[in-house]
Coordinates of C-alpha atoms in Angstrom, one line a residue:
X1 CA 0.0 0.0 0.0
X2 CA 1.4 3.4 -1.0
X3 CA 2.7 5.7 1.7
X4 CA 0.5 8.6 0.5
X5 CA -2.7 6.5 1.1
X6 CA -1.3 5.3 4.4
X7 CA -0.6 8.8 5.7
X8 CA -3.9 10.2 4.5
X9 CA -5.8 7.4 6.3
X10 CA -3.9 8.0 9.5
X11 CA -4.6 11.7 9.4
X12 CA -8.2 11.8 8.2
X13 CA -9.8 11.7 11.6
X14 CA -7.6 14.5 12.9
X15 CA -8.4 16.8 9.9
X16 CA -12.1 16.1 10.2
X17 CA -12.2 16.9 13.8
X18 CA -10.1 20.0 13.4
X19 CA -12.6 21.3 10.8
X20 CA -12.1 24.8 9.6
X21 CA -8.7 25.2 11.4
X22 CA -7.1 23.4 8.5
X23 CA -9.3 24.9 5.8
X24 CA -7.6 27.0 3.1
X25 CA -10.6 29.4 3.2
X26 CA -10.1 30.0 6.9
X27 CA -8.3 33.3 6.7
X28 CA -6.0 35.0 9.1
X29 CA -8.6 37.5 10.4
X30 CA -11.0 34.8 11.4
X31 CA -8.2 32.8 13.0
X32 CA -7.0 35.7 15.1
X33 CA -10.5 36.2 16.5
X34 CA -10.5 32.9 18.3
X35 CA -10.2 33.1 22.0
X36 CA -9.8 30.9 25.0
X37 CA -13.1 30.2 26.7
X38 CA -13.6 31.9 30.1
X39 CA -14.4 30.1 33.2
X40 CA -16.7 32.9 34.1
X41 CA -19.4 31.9 31.6
X42 CA -22.3 29.9 32.8
X43 CA -21.8 27.1 30.2
X44 CA -18.1 26.7 31.1
X45 CA -18.9 26.5 34.8
X46 CA -21.4 23.8 34.1
X47 CA -19.0 21.8 32.0
X48 CA -16.3 21.9 34.7
X49 CA -18.9 21.2 37.5
X50 CA -20.5 18.3 35.7
X51 CA -17.2 16.6 34.7
X52 CA -16.0 17.0 38.3
X53 CA -19.2 15.4 39.5
X54 CA -18.6 12.5 37.3
X55 CA -15.2 12.0 38.8
X56 CA -16.8 12.3 42.3
X57 CA -19.3 9.6 41.5
X58 CA -16.5 7.3 40.1
X59 CA -14.5 7.4 43.4
X60 CA -17.7 7.5 45.6
X61 CA -18.7 4.2 44.1
X62 CA -15.7 2.6 45.8
X63 CA -15.3 4.6 49.0
X64 CA -19.0 4.4 50.0
X65 CA -18.9 0.6 49.9
X66 CA -15.8 0.4 52.1
X67 CA -17.9 1.5 55.0
X68 CA -21.0 -0.5 54.1
X69 CA -19.3 -3.9 53.4
X70 CA -20.1 -5.5 56.8
X71 CA -23.8 -4.6 56.6
X72 CA -24.2 -5.8 53.0
X73 CA -22.5 -9.1 53.9
X74 CA -24.8 -9.7 56.9
X75 CA -28.0 -8.8 54.9
X76 CA -27.2 -10.9 51.8
X77 CA -25.3 -13.7 53.5
X78 CA -22.1 -13.0 51.6
X79 CA -19.0 -14.8 53.1
X80 CA -16.1 -12.7 54.3
X81 CA -13.8 -14.2 51.7
X82 CA -16.2 -13.1 48.9
X83 CA -17.2 -9.7 50.4
X84 CA -14.2 -7.9 48.8
X85 CA -15.8 -8.5 45.3
X86 CA -18.4 -5.8 46.0
X87 CA -15.5 -3.3 45.6
X88 CA -13.2 -5.4 43.3
X89 CA -15.9 -6.0 40.7
X90 CA -16.6 -2.3 40.3
X91 CA -12.9 -1.3 40.2
X92 CA -12.1 -4.2 37.8
X93 CA -14.5 -3.1 35.0
X94 CA -14.1 0.6 35.6
X95 CA -10.3 0.2 35.2
X96 CA -10.1 -2.4 32.4
X97 CA -12.6 -0.8 30.0
X98 CA -11.1 2.7 30.1
X99 CA -8.9 2.3 27.0
X100 CA -11.7 0.9 24.9
X101 CA -14.2 3.6 25.9
X102 CA -11.6 6.3 25.6
X103 CA -11.0 5.4 22.0
X104 CA -14.7 5.1 21.3
X105 CA -15.2 8.6 22.7
X106 CA -12.6 10.0 20.4
X107 CA -14.2 8.3 17.4
X108 CA -17.9 8.5 18.0
X109 CA -18.2 11.6 20.1
X110 CA -17.4 12.3 23.7
X111 CA -20.8 13.7 24.6
X112 CA -22.5 10.7 23.2
X113 CA -20.3 8.2 25.1
X114 CA -20.6 10.2 28.3
X115 CA -24.4 10.2 28.2
X116 CA -24.6 6.5 27.4
X117 CA -22.1 5.7 30.2
X118 CA -24.1 7.8 32.6
X119 CA -27.4 6.3 31.9
X120 CA -25.7 2.8 32.1
X121 CA -24.4 3.8 35.6
X122 CA -27.9 4.9 36.7
X123 CA -29.5 1.7 35.6
X124 CA -27.2 -0.7 37.3
X125 CA -26.9 1.5 40.5
X126 CA -30.6 1.1 40.9
X127 CA -30.2 -2.6 40.2
X128 CA -27.7 -2.8 43.1
X129 CA -30.2 -1.2 45.4
X130 CA -32.8 -3.9 44.6
X131 CA -30.4 -6.8 44.7
X132 CA -31.4 -9.6 47.1
X133 CA -28.5 -12.1 46.5
X134 CA -24.8 -11.8 46.8
X135 CA -24.1 -12.9 43.2
X136 CA -26.7 -10.4 41.9
X137 CA -25.2 -7.4 43.5
X138 CA -21.6 -8.4 42.5
X139 CA -22.7 -8.7 38.9
X140 CA -24.6 -5.4 39.1
X141 CA -21.5 -3.7 40.6
X142 CA -19.3 -5.0 37.8
X143 CA -21.8 -3.6 35.1
X144 CA -22.0 -0.3 36.9
X145 CA -18.3 0.0 36.7
X146 CA -18.5 0.0 33.0
X147 CA -20.5 3.2 33.1
X148 CA -17.8 5.1 34.9
X149 CA -15.2 3.6 32.5
X150 CA -17.1 5.4 29.7
X151 CA -17.7 8.8 31.5
X152 CA -14.2 9.5 32.8
X153 CA -12.2 9.5 29.6
X154 CA -15.0 11.3 27.8
X155 CA -14.8 14.0 30.5
X156 CA -11.1 14.5 30.0
X157 CA -11.6 14.8 26.2
X158 CA -14.4 17.3 26.7
X159 CA -12.3 19.5 29.0
X160 CA -9.3 19.4 26.7
X161 CA -11.5 20.3 23.7
X162 CA -13.4 23.0 25.5
X163 CA -10.3 24.7 27.0
X164 CA -7.2 25.1 24.9
X165 CA -3.8 25.4 26.7
X166 CA -4.4 28.3 29.0
X167 CA -4.9 29.1 32.7
X168 CA -8.5 28.3 32.2
X169 CA -7.5 24.7 31.2
X170 CA -5.3 24.4 34.3
X171 CA -8.3 25.5 36.5
X172 CA -10.6 23.1 34.7
X173 CA -8.3 20.1 35.1
X174 CA -7.5 21.0 38.7
X175 CA -11.3 21.2 39.5
X176 CA -11.8 17.8 37.8
X177 CA -9.0 16.3 39.8
X178 CA -10.6 17.6 43.0
X179 CA -13.5 15.4 42.4
X180 CA -11.4 12.4 43.4
X181 CA -10.6 13.3 47.0
X182 CA -13.9 14.9 47.5
X183 CA -15.6 11.8 46.1
X184 CA -13.6 9.6 48.5
X185 CA -14.6 11.6 51.5
X186 CA -18.2 12.1 50.3
X187 CA -18.5 8.3 49.7
X188 CA -17.3 7.5 53.2
X189 CA -19.8 10.0 54.7
X190 CA -22.6 8.7 52.5
X191 CA -21.8 5.1 53.3
X192 CA -21.5 5.7 57.0
X193 CA -24.5 7.9 57.5
X194 CA -26.9 6.0 55.2
X195 CA -25.9 2.5 56.4
X196 CA -26.4 3.5 60.0
X197 CA -29.4 5.8 59.9
X198 CA -31.4 5.3 56.6
X199 CA -34.5 3.0 56.9
X200 CA -33.3 0.9 54.0
X201 CA -29.6 1.0 55.3
X202 CA -27.0 0.4 52.6
X203 CA -29.5 0.2 49.7
X204 CA -30.0 4.0 50.0
X205 CA -26.4 4.5 48.9
X206 CA -27.1 3.2 45.4
X207 CA -30.3 5.2 45.1
X208 CA -28.6 8.4 46.1
X209 CA -25.8 7.8 43.6
X210 CA -28.3 7.1 40.8
X211 CA -30.1 10.3 41.6
X212 CA -26.8 12.3 41.4
X213 CA -26.0 10.6 38.2
X214 CA -29.4 11.5 36.8
X215 CA -28.9 15.2 37.6
X216 CA -25.5 14.9 35.9
X217 CA -27.1 13.3 32.8
X218 CA -29.6 16.1 32.4
X219 CA -27.0 18.8 32.9
X220 CA -24.6 17.2 30.5
X221 CA -27.3 16.8 27.8
X222 CA -28.1 20.5 28.1
X223 CA -24.6 22.1 28.5
X224 CA -21.9 19.9 27.0
X225 CA -20.8 21.1 23.6
X226 CA -22.0 19.1 20.6
X227 CA -19.7 16.5 19.3
X228 CA -17.6 17.2 16.2
X229 CA -18.8 15.6 13.0
X230 CA -17.9 12.0 12.8
X231 CA -14.8 11.3 10.8
X232 CA -14.9 9.1 7.7
X233 CA -12.7 6.5 9.3
X234 CA -14.7 5.2 12.1
X235 CA -13.1 1.8 12.3
X236 CA -12.5 0.4 15.7
X237 CA -9.6 -1.9 16.5
X238 CA -11.7 -4.6 18.0
X239 CA -8.9 -7.2 18.1
X240 CA -6.8 -4.8 20.2
X241 CA -9.8 -3.9 22.4
X242 CA -10.4 -7.6 23.1
X243 CA -6.8 -8.4 23.8
X244 CA -6.2 -5.5 26.3
X245 CA -9.6 -5.6 28.0
X246 CA -9.6 -9.4 28.6
X247 CA -5.9 -9.3 29.5
X248 CA -6.3 -6.5 32.0
X249 CA -9.4 -8.2 33.5
X250 CA -7.5 -11.5 34.0
X251 CA -4.4 -9.8 35.3
X252 CA -6.3 -7.6 37.8
X253 CA -8.5 -10.6 38.8
X254 CA -5.4 -12.6 39.7
X255 CA -3.9 -9.7 41.7
X256 CA -7.0 -9.5 43.8
X257 CA -7.7 -13.2 44.1
X258 CA -4.3 -14.8 44.3
X259 CA -3.7 -14.3 48.0
X260 CA -7.1 -15.7 49.0
X261 CA -7.4 -18.6 46.5
X262 CA -7.6 -22.1 48.1
X263 CA -3.9 -22.7 47.6
X264 CA -2.8 -19.1 47.4
X265 CA -0.6 -18.2 44.4
X266 CA 0.0 -21.9 43.8
X267 CA -3.6 -22.5 42.9
X268 CA -3.7 -23.9 39.4
X269 CA -6.4 -21.6 38.0
X270 CA -4.5 -18.6 39.4
X271 CA -1.3 -19.6 37.6
X272 CA -3.2 -20.3 34.4
X273 CA -5.1 -17.0 34.4
X274 CA -2.0 -15.0 35.2
X275 CA -0.1 -16.6 32.3
X276 CA -3.1 -16.0 29.9
X277 CA -3.5 -12.4 31.0
X278 CA 0.1 -11.6 30.6
X279 CA 0.2 -13.2 27.2
X280 CA -2.9 -11.3 26.0
X281 CA -1.3 -8.0 27.2
X282 CA 1.9 -8.9 25.4
X283 CA -0.2 -9.8 22.3
X284 CA -1.9 -6.5 22.5
X285 CA 1.4 -4.6 22.3
X286 CA 2.5 -6.7 19.4
X287 CA -0.8 -6.2 17.6
X288 CA -0.8 -2.5 18.1
X289 CA 2.7 -2.2 16.7
X290 CA 1.6 -4.2 13.7
X291 CA -1.5 -2.1 13.1
X292 CA 0.2 1.3 13.6
X293 CA 3.3 0.6 11.4
X294 CA 2.2 -2.0 8.9
X295 CA -1.4 -1.3 8.1
X296 CA -3.6 1.7 7.3
X297 CA -6.1 0.8 10.1
X298 CA -6.3 3.1 13.1
X299 CA -5.0 1.3 16.2
X300 CA -6.7 1.3 19.6
X301 CA -3.7 3.0 21.1
X302 CA -0.7 4.3 19.2
X303 CA 2.5 2.9 20.8
X304 CA 4.3 6.0 19.6
X305 CA 2.3 8.0 22.1
X306 CA 4.3 6.6 24.9
X307 CA 7.6 7.8 23.4
X308 CA 6.5 11.4 22.9
X309 CA 8.3 14.2 24.7
X310 CA 11.4 12.2 25.1
X311 CA 9.6 9.4 26.8
X312 CA 8.2 11.6 29.5
X313 CA 4.6 10.6 28.7
X314 CA 5.6 7.0 29.6
X315 CA 7.4 8.2 32.7
X316 CA 4.3 9.9 33.9
X317 CA 2.3 6.7 33.6
X318 CA 4.9 4.8 35.6
X319 CA 4.8 7.5 38.3
X320 CA 1.0 7.2 38.4
X321 CA 1.2 3.5 38.8
X322 CA 3.6 3.6 41.7
X323 CA 2.0 6.6 43.4
X324 CA -1.5 5.0 43.4
X325 CA 0.0 1.8 44.7
X326 CA 1.1 3.9 47.7
X327 CA -1.9 6.2 48.0
X328 CA -4.7 3.6 47.8
X329 CA -3.0 1.2 50.2
X330 CA -2.5 4.0 52.7
X331 CA -6.3 4.5 52.9
X332 CA -6.9 0.7 53.1
X333 CA -4.5 0.0 55.9
X334 CA -5.3 3.2 57.8
X335 CA -9.0 2.1 57.8
X336 CA -8.0 -1.3 59.2
X337 CA -5.9 0.3 61.9
X338 CA -8.8 2.5 63.0
X339 CA -11.4 -0.2 63.0
X340 CA -9.5 -3.5 63.7
X341 CA -6.8 -2.2 66.0
X342 CA -8.4 0.7 67.7
X343 CA -11.9 -0.7 67.5
X344 CA -13.5 2.5 66.2
X345 CA -17.1 2.3 64.7
X346 CA -17.6 3.2 61.0
X347 CA -18.7 6.8 61.8
X348 CA -15.6 7.5 63.9
X349 CA -13.4 6.1 61.2
X350 CA -15.2 8.2 58.6
X351 CA -14.6 11.4 60.7
X352 CA -10.9 10.7 60.7
X353 CA -10.8 10.8 56.9
X354 CA -12.9 14.0 56.6
X355 CA -9.8 16.3 56.4
X356 CA -9.0 14.6 53.1
X357 CA -12.0 16.2 51.4
X358 CA -11.2 19.8 52.5
X359 CA -7.6 19.3 51.7
X360 CA -8.4 17.9 48.3
X361 CA -10.3 21.0 47.3
X362 CA -7.7 23.4 48.7
X363 CA -4.8 21.6 47.0
X364 CA -6.4 21.8 43.6
X365 CA -7.0 25.5 44.1
X366 CA -3.3 25.8 44.9
X367 CA -2.4 23.7 41.8
X368 CA -4.4 26.0 39.6
X369 CA -2.4 28.9 40.9
X370 CA 1.1 27.5 40.8
X371 CA 0.9 25.3 37.7
X372 CA 1.6 28.3 35.5
X373 CA 4.7 29.2 37.6
X374 CA 6.3 26.0 38.9
X375 CA 7.6 23.3 36.4
X376 CA 5.5 20.2 36.4
X377 CA 8.4 18.0 37.4
X378 CA 8.6 19.7 40.8
X379 CA 4.9 19.5 41.3
X380 CA 4.9 15.8 40.7
X381 CA 8.0 15.4 43.0
X382 CA 6.2 17.2 45.7
X383 CA 3.2 14.9 45.2
X384 CA 5.4 11.8 45.5
X385 CA 6.9 13.1 48.7
X386 CA 3.5 13.9 50.2
X387 CA 2.1 10.5 49.4
X388 CA 5.1 8.7 50.8
X389 CA 5.1 10.9 54.0
X390 CA 1.5 9.7 54.7
X391 CA 2.6 6.0 54.5
X392 CA 5.7 6.9 56.7
X393 CA 3.5 8.4 59.4
X394 CA 1.4 5.3 59.8
X395 CA 4.5 3.0 59.5
X396 CA 5.9 4.6 62.7
X397 CA 2.6 5.6 64.4
X398 CA 2.5 5.5 68.1
X399 CA -0.8 3.8 69.3
X400 CA -1.1 6.0 72.4
X401 CA -0.6 9.3 70.5
X402 CA -3.6 11.5 69.8
X403 CA -5.1 11.6 66.3
X404 CA -3.6 15.0 65.7
X405 CA -0.1 13.7 66.0
X406 CA -0.2 11.1 63.2
X407 CA -3.6 10.5 61.7
X408 CA -4.5 14.1 60.9
X409 CA -1.2 15.1 59.2
X410 CA -1.2 11.8 57.3
X411 CA -4.7 12.5 56.0
X412 CA -3.6 16.0 54.9
X413 CA -0.4 15.1 53.1
X414 CA -1.8 11.9 51.4
X415 CA -4.3 14.0 49.4
X416 CA -1.8 16.7 48.9
X417 CA 0.4 14.2 47.2
X418 CA -2.2 12.3 45.2
X419 CA -3.9 15.5 43.8
X420 CA -0.7 17.1 42.7
X421 CA 0.2 14.0 40.8
X422 CA -3.2 13.4 39.3
X423 CA -3.8 17.0 38.2
X424 CA -0.2 17.4 36.8
X425 CA -0.4 14.1 34.9
X426 CA -3.8 14.6 33.3
X427 CA -3.0 18.2 32.3
X428 CA 0.3 17.1 30.9
X429 CA -1.4 14.3 29.0
X430 CA -3.8 16.8 27.4
X431 CA -0.8 18.8 26.1
X432 CA 1.0 15.7 24.7
X433 CA -2.1 14.2 23.1
X434 CA -3.5 15.3 19.8
X435 CA -7.2 16.3 19.1
X436 CA -8.3 12.7 18.4
X437 CA -6.4 11.2 21.3
X438 CA -7.6 13.3 24.3
X439 CA -10.0 10.8 25.8
X440 CA -7.6 7.9 25.1
X441 CA -4.8 9.7 26.9
X442 CA -6.9 10.3 29.9
X443 CA -8.0 6.7 29.8
X444 CA -4.4 5.5 29.8
X445 CA -3.5 7.4 32.9
X446 CA -6.7 6.3 34.8
X447 CA -6.0 2.7 33.7
X448 CA -2.5 2.6 35.1
X449 CA -3.7 4.1 38.4
X450 CA -6.3 1.4 38.7
X451 CA -3.8 -1.3 37.9
X452 CA -1.4 0.4 40.4
X453 CA -4.1 0.2 43.0
X454 CA -4.6 -3.5 42.5
X455 CA -0.9 -4.1 42.4
X456 CA -0.3 -2.2 45.6
X457 CA -3.1 -4.0 47.4
X458 CA -1.7 -7.4 46.3
X459 CA 1.9 -6.7 47.4
X460 CA 1.0 -5.1 50.7
X461 CA -1.5 -7.8 51.5
X462 CA 1.2 -10.5 50.9
X463 CA 3.5 -8.5 53.2
X464 CA 0.8 -8.2 55.9
X465 CA -0.2 -11.9 55.7
X466 CA 3.5 -13.1 55.8
X467 CA 4.2 -10.9 58.8
X468 CA 1.2 -11.8 60.9
X469 CA 1.8 -15.6 60.2
X470 CA 5.4 -15.2 61.2
X471 CA 4.5 -13.3 64.4
X472 CA 1.7 -15.8 65.2
X473 CA 4.1 -18.7 65.1
X474 CA 6.4 -16.9 67.5
X475 CA 3.4 -16.2 69.8
X476 CA 2.1 -19.8 69.5
X477 CA -1.2 -18.7 67.9
X478 CA -2.8 -21.0 65.3
X479 CA -4.4 -18.7 62.7
X480 CA -7.7 -19.3 61.1
X481 CA -8.2 -19.2 57.4
X482 CA -8.5 -15.4 57.1
X483 CA -6.1 -14.6 59.9
X484 CA -8.7 -12.6 61.9
X485 CA -7.7 -14.2 65.2
X486 CA -4.2 -12.8 65.0
X487 CA -3.2 -10.8 68.1
X488 CA -3.5 -7.1 68.0
X489 CA 0.3 -6.8 68.3
X490 CA 0.8 -9.0 65.2
X491 CA -1.8 -7.0 63.3
X492 CA -0.2 -3.7 64.2
X493 CA 3.2 -5.0 63.1
X494 CA 1.8 -6.3 59.8
X495 CA 0.0 -3.0 59.1
X496 CA 3.2 -1.1 59.8
X497 CA 5.2 -3.4 57.4
X498 CA 2.5 -2.9 54.8
X499 CA 2.8 0.9 55.1
X500 CA 6.6 0.7 54.8
X501 CA 6.1 -1.2 51.5
X502 CA 3.7 1.5 50.3
X503 CA 6.3 4.1 51.3
X504 CA 8.8 2.3 49.1
X505 CA 6.4 2.6 46.2
X506 CA 6.1 6.4 46.7
X507 CA 9.9 6.7 46.9
X508 CA 10.3 4.7 43.7
X509 CA 7.8 7.1 42.0
X510 CA 9.9 10.0 43.3
X511 CA 13.1 8.5 41.8
X512 CA 11.4 8.2 38.4
X513 CA 10.2 11.8 38.6
X514 CA 13.7 13.0 39.4
X515 CA 15.5 11.0 36.6
X516 CA 12.9 10.8 33.8
X517 CA 11.1 14.1 34.0
X518 CA 14.1 16.4 33.6
X519 CA 13.3 19.1 31.1
X520 CA 9.5 19.0 31.7
X521 CA 8.4 22.6 31.7
X522 CA 5.5 24.6 33.0
X523 CA 2.2 23.1 31.9
X524 CA -0.2 25.6 33.4
X525 CA -1.3 28.8 31.6
X526 CA -0.7 29.7 28.0
X527 CA 2.7 29.9 26.4
X528 CA 3.9 32.6 24.1
X529 CA 3.3 32.3 20.4
X530 CA 6.3 32.7 18.1
X531 CA 6.8 32.7 14.3
X532 CA 6.8 29.2 12.8
X533 CA 10.1 27.5 12.9
X534 CA 11.7 26.0 9.9
X535 CA 9.4 23.5 7.9
X536 CA 9.4 20.1 9.6
X537 CA 10.0 16.9 7.7
X538 CA 7.3 14.8 6.3
X539 CA 8.0 12.2 9.0
X540 CA 7.5 14.8 11.7
X541 CA 4.2 15.9 10.1
X542 CA 3.1 12.3 9.8
X543 CA 3.8 11.7 13.5
X544 CA 2.0 14.9 14.5
X545 CA -1.1 14.4 12.5
X546 CA -0.8 17.2 9.9
X547 CA -3.1 17.1 6.8
X548 CA -1.7 15.6 3.6
X549 CA -1.4 18.9 1.8
X550 CA 1.1 20.1 4.4
X551 CA 2.8 16.8 4.2
X552 CA 3.3 17.2 0.4
X553 CA 4.5 20.8 0.8
X554 CA 6.9 19.8 3.6
X555 CA 8.4 17.2 1.3
X556 CA 8.9 19.7 -1.5
X557 CA 10.5 22.2 0.9
X558 CA 12.9 19.6 2.2
X559 CA 13.9 18.5 -1.2
X560 CA 14.7 22.1 -2.3
X561 CA 16.3 23.2 0.9
X562 CA 20.0 24.2 0.8
X563 CA 20.7 23.3 4.4
X564 CA 19.6 20.3 6.4
X565 CA 16.7 20.6 8.8
X566 CA 17.3 19.4 12.4
X567 CA 14.8 16.9 13.8
X568 CA 11.9 18.5 15.7
X569 CA 11.4 17.0 19.2
X570 CA 7.9 17.0 20.5
X571 CA 7.4 20.0 22.8
X572 CA 6.2 19.4 26.3
X573 CA 3.6 22.1 26.0
X574 CA 2.1 22.6 22.5
X575 CA 1.0 26.1 21.9
X576 CA -2.0 26.4 19.6
X577 CA -1.5 28.2 16.4
X578 CA -4.6 29.0 14.3
X579 CA -6.7 27.3 16.9
X580 CA -5.1 23.8 16.7
X581 CA -2.5 22.2 18.9
X582 CA -1.4 20.3 15.9
X583 CA 0.0 23.4 14.4
X584 CA 2.0 24.4 17.5
X585 CA 5.4 25.9 17.9
X586 CA 7.5 27.0 20.9
X587 CA 8.4 30.6 21.4
X588 CA 12.2 31.1 21.0
X589 CA 12.5 32.7 24.4
X590 CA 11.0 29.6 26.0
X591 CA 13.2 27.0 24.2
X592 CA 16.0 25.7 26.4
X593 CA 18.4 22.9 25.4
X594 CA 17.8 20.2 28.0
X595 CA 21.4 19.0 28.0
X596 CA 23.2 22.4 28.1
X597 CA 20.5 24.7 29.6
X598 CA 21.3 27.3 26.8
X599 CA 18.9 28.8 24.3
X600 CA 19.6 28.5 20.6
X601 CA 20.4 31.6 18.5
X602 CA 17.5 33.4 16.9
X603 CA 16.4 31.6 13.8
X604 CA 18.3 28.4 14.5
X605 CA 16.1 25.3 14.3
X606 CA 15.6 23.3 17.4

């Protein structure tokens, strides 16, 4: 197949979505009249508020059940060994379908995918409220998770499309990120209060969530911008979607089930599913490489996306994986410390996590203010330190100390760390991704954080179980199947070791940020616009998604040039020119050589 047809096919969806920005009839006067949307307008406020509510519902779906689990188990007769699936089933589907729905949102329209995902969430949340059997509510929870898997990447794409690189975009993404800690705290309050005081107990949780989702649906239908016309190339890489979705489901299932299987990690079906899952993930990578570089079909995920900006996009995903392995496990083991070791009731436990919601809101306000001043590398490093410090405080906690000595500061810095990382990473991804990749890029980061959560829970649980069994042998205690009869001293030591393990995850994320994010600039606010640099090569234009007319012109310019053109590295923060991030350049006064720290002479290509 000819290279011209191959390139045109690859770029068609981008040109279609960009619309008049690439049109020859779109003159300079019209282009200069474009402006960045203001957050002061009612419609912009609604978009930011509704997308943030969707993130709140996503996290609330997990945190609300963490408080209600014992009550659900008693009412429906769910064994303790199976009870975790009320949370795991939801997280499993919401994490493993993000890539697929992110790609579908980019192809068929983000508003459409959001509305369908939201109505799906409403339907199966109501189904959970009426469930009368354990297997029924677990299946309903798994199906409800698919709804949030559709809404979250669609929200990120909508925000990126609505707000070009500017301070308004920083505020929008920071507000969206604030939905996570607020959702966690709101879910714990909702779960604790309704489970204890509502006439229908825990069932009220699902009906309230369905009601909030219904309000979000109506608001999104009325205020979200209409989707761009569908591109001619609406093919979906169903082979890649099948491989990665099933592979992630199997891998995540094994991480959650391996420790509690009949023979632990030696259980035959655990070994088989782990091997199959890893093979399917490896097969997905091989298949995507084949589709991207050897065919004219659009891949589910371009592998070249991970190499952009000198590999910093990939580094950000690794940091998200490690940071969430630390952050999510902090909350889990802190909850067990409060309830199992200190013997606090759910309401008292919930109150100890309340500072997280207030801090989460304030931290994202701070992020919106400083993201246009402080380089993103330092913001992410601060986030890693904050996350690790929370783990460290519980690793050395003194049981006789008041809550204000260890628990309160740990709750504050844990959210401080997680929010800086989440907001920086999603905003950075929106700069790196092209128009037709915005939802997919958001889906990638949310996927790796979900897998990081499962990985962190698995490793820290193994550490905890190993420690309490070792301690119980020394104490002469014969543990039961789930280890619930271990002494309080053994449990405390196991929880401390688990927190030390999580601290190691956070420090590993910090090391990656220090080494791999060098040269990452400021991602908040808008950069200065400069005259276009020297014409890029056809290969550069092909990678960046320029239309074929520019591709042909670039080739002609290169052939007639008297001097060679230096390769054009992908900038960390694309600056829109003529309304499109695909036609972006960096201002000469902001270009700094990453190796020498010097600026190139005026007119010299990067």
